[in-house]
Amino acid sequence: MIIDAHFHLGHVPLFRSFDISVERYVAYMDRLHIAYCLNVHSRGLVIDEPEAGMEESIRAYEVSGGRILSYYLYNPNDPDRSIRLMERYPQREIFRAIKLHPSMHGISADDPRYEAA
């Protein structure tokens, strides 16, 4: 079984995107024999719209028949918001792990601001 653990849904203004629909990603998964993937939605990671990213991640899970799973995104620059979103979206069948991205958030991985995660 192949599981892709690094996957991003959503448009990122910095990159050229053609067809970024969930249906297109599922077709790629089928073609490459990928059973599941773990997504960090670009709207939360790159555009700082984590609520919209969470909603779109739930939709992707539903449209993909449960094959597109997602990470919670923990931003140490806004830890209270991150924890509130994890509590607001308790669907553990969808959100399977927590994504820490020190380089994107500009905070070293050993910084105490990650402890809440």
Coordinates of C-alpha atoms in Angstrom, one line a residue:
M1 CA 0.0 0.0 0.0
I2 CA 1.3 3.5 -0.9
I3 CA 0.6 6.4 1.3
D4 CA 1.7 9.9 0.2
A5 CA 2.5 11.8 3.4
H6 CA 3.2 15.1 1.8
F7 CA 0.4 16.6 -0.3
H8 CA -1.1 20.1 -0.7
L9 CA -4.5 20.9 -1.9
G10 CA -5.5 24.4 -3.0
H11 CA -4.1 27.1 -5.2
V12 CA -0.9 28.8 -4.2
P13 CA -0.3 32.2 -5.9
L14 CA 3.5 31.5 -6.1
F15 CA 3.1 28.4 -8.2
R16 CA 1.4 27.7 -11.5
S17 CA -1.6 25.5 -11.0
F18 CA -3.7 23.9 -13.7
D19 CA -6.5 21.6 -12.6
I20 CA -6.3 21.5 -8.8
S21 CA -9.7 19.9 -8.2
V22 CA -10.0 17.1 -5.7
E23 CA -11.3 14.9 -8.5
R24 CA -8.1 15.5 -10.4
Y25 CA -6.0 14.6 -7.4
V26 CA -8.0 11.4 -6.9
A27 CA -7.4 10.5 -10.6
Y28 CA -3.6 11.0 -10.0
M29 CA -3.8 8.8 -6.9
D30 CA -5.6 6.1 -8.9
R31 CA -3.0 6.3 -11.7
L32 CA -0.1 6.1 -9.3
H33 CA -1.7 3.4 -7.1
I34 CA -1.7 5.7 -4.0
A35 CA -4.2 4.4 -1.5
Y36 CA -4.2 7.5 0.8
C37 CA -2.5 10.9 1.1
L38 CA -2.0 13.3 3.9
N39 CA -2.8 16.9 3.0
V40 CA -1.8 20.3 4.5
H41 CA -4.1 22.7 2.7
S42 CA -2.4 25.6 1.1
R43 CA -5.0 28.1 2.3
G44 CA -3.9 27.5 5.8
L45 CA -0.2 27.1 5.2
V46 CA 0.6 29.7 2.6
I47 CA -2.3 32.1 2.5
D48 CA -3.1 32.2 6.3
E49 CA -6.7 31.2 5.8
P50 CA -6.7 28.1 8.0
E51 CA -10.5 27.9 8.6
A52 CA -11.1 27.8 4.9
G53 CA -8.4 25.2 4.5
M54 CA -10.0 23.0 7.2
E55 CA -13.4 23.2 5.5
E56 CA -11.9 22.4 2.1
S57 CA -10.0 19.5 3.7
I58 CA -13.2 18.0 5.0
R59 CA -14.8 18.3 1.6
A60 CA -11.7 16.6 0.0
Y61 CA -12.1 13.7 2.5
E62 CA -15.8 13.3 1.6
V63 CA -15.2 13.6 -2.2
S64 CA -12.3 11.2 -2.2
G65 CA -14.2 8.6 -0.3
G66 CA -11.9 8.9 2.7
R67 CA -8.7 8.7 0.8
I68 CA -7.5 12.3 1.3
L69 CA -6.6 12.7 4.9
S70 CA -5.3 15.9 6.4
Y71 CA -2.9 17.3 9.0
Y72 CA -3.9 19.9 11.5
L73 CA -1.6 22.9 11.0
Y74 CA 0.0 24.3 14.1
N75 CA 1.4 27.9 13.7
P76 CA 3.5 28.9 16.7
N77 CA 3.0 32.5 15.7
D78 CA -0.6 32.1 16.6
P79 CA -0.9 29.1 19.0
D80 CA -4.3 30.0 20.4
R81 CA -5.9 30.1 17.0
S82 CA -4.2 26.8 16.1
I83 CA -5.5 25.0 19.2
R84 CA -9.0 26.5 18.8
L85 CA -9.1 25.2 15.2
M86 CA -8.0 21.7 16.4
E87 CA -10.8 21.8 18.9
R88 CA -13.4 23.2 16.4
Y89 CA -12.6 20.4 13.9
P90 CA -12.4 17.2 16.1
Q91 CA -12.9 14.8 13.1
R92 CA -9.9 12.5 13.9
E93 CA -10.9 10.2 11.0
I94 CA -9.9 13.2 8.7
F95 CA -7.3 15.0 10.7
R96 CA -4.7 12.4 11.5
A97 CA -1.6 14.3 12.6
I98 CA -0.2 17.8 13.3
K99 CA 2.0 19.6 10.8
L100 CA 4.8 21.7 12.1
H101 CA 6.6 23.9 9.6
P102 CA 9.4 25.8 11.2
S103 CA 10.8 27.3 8.0
M104 CA 7.4 28.5 6.8
H105 CA 6.6 30.1 10.2
G106 CA 10.1 31.4 10.8
I107 CA 10.5 29.7 14.2
S108 CA 13.1 27.1 15.1
A109 CA 11.7 23.6 15.8
D110 CA 13.2 23.6 19.3
D111 CA 11.4 26.9 20.3
P112 CA 9.1 26.5 23.3
R113 CA 6.2 28.0 21.3
Y114 CA 5.7 24.5 19.8
E115 CA 5.0 22.9 23.2
A116 CA 1.3 23.5 23.0
A117 CA 1.2 21.3 19.9

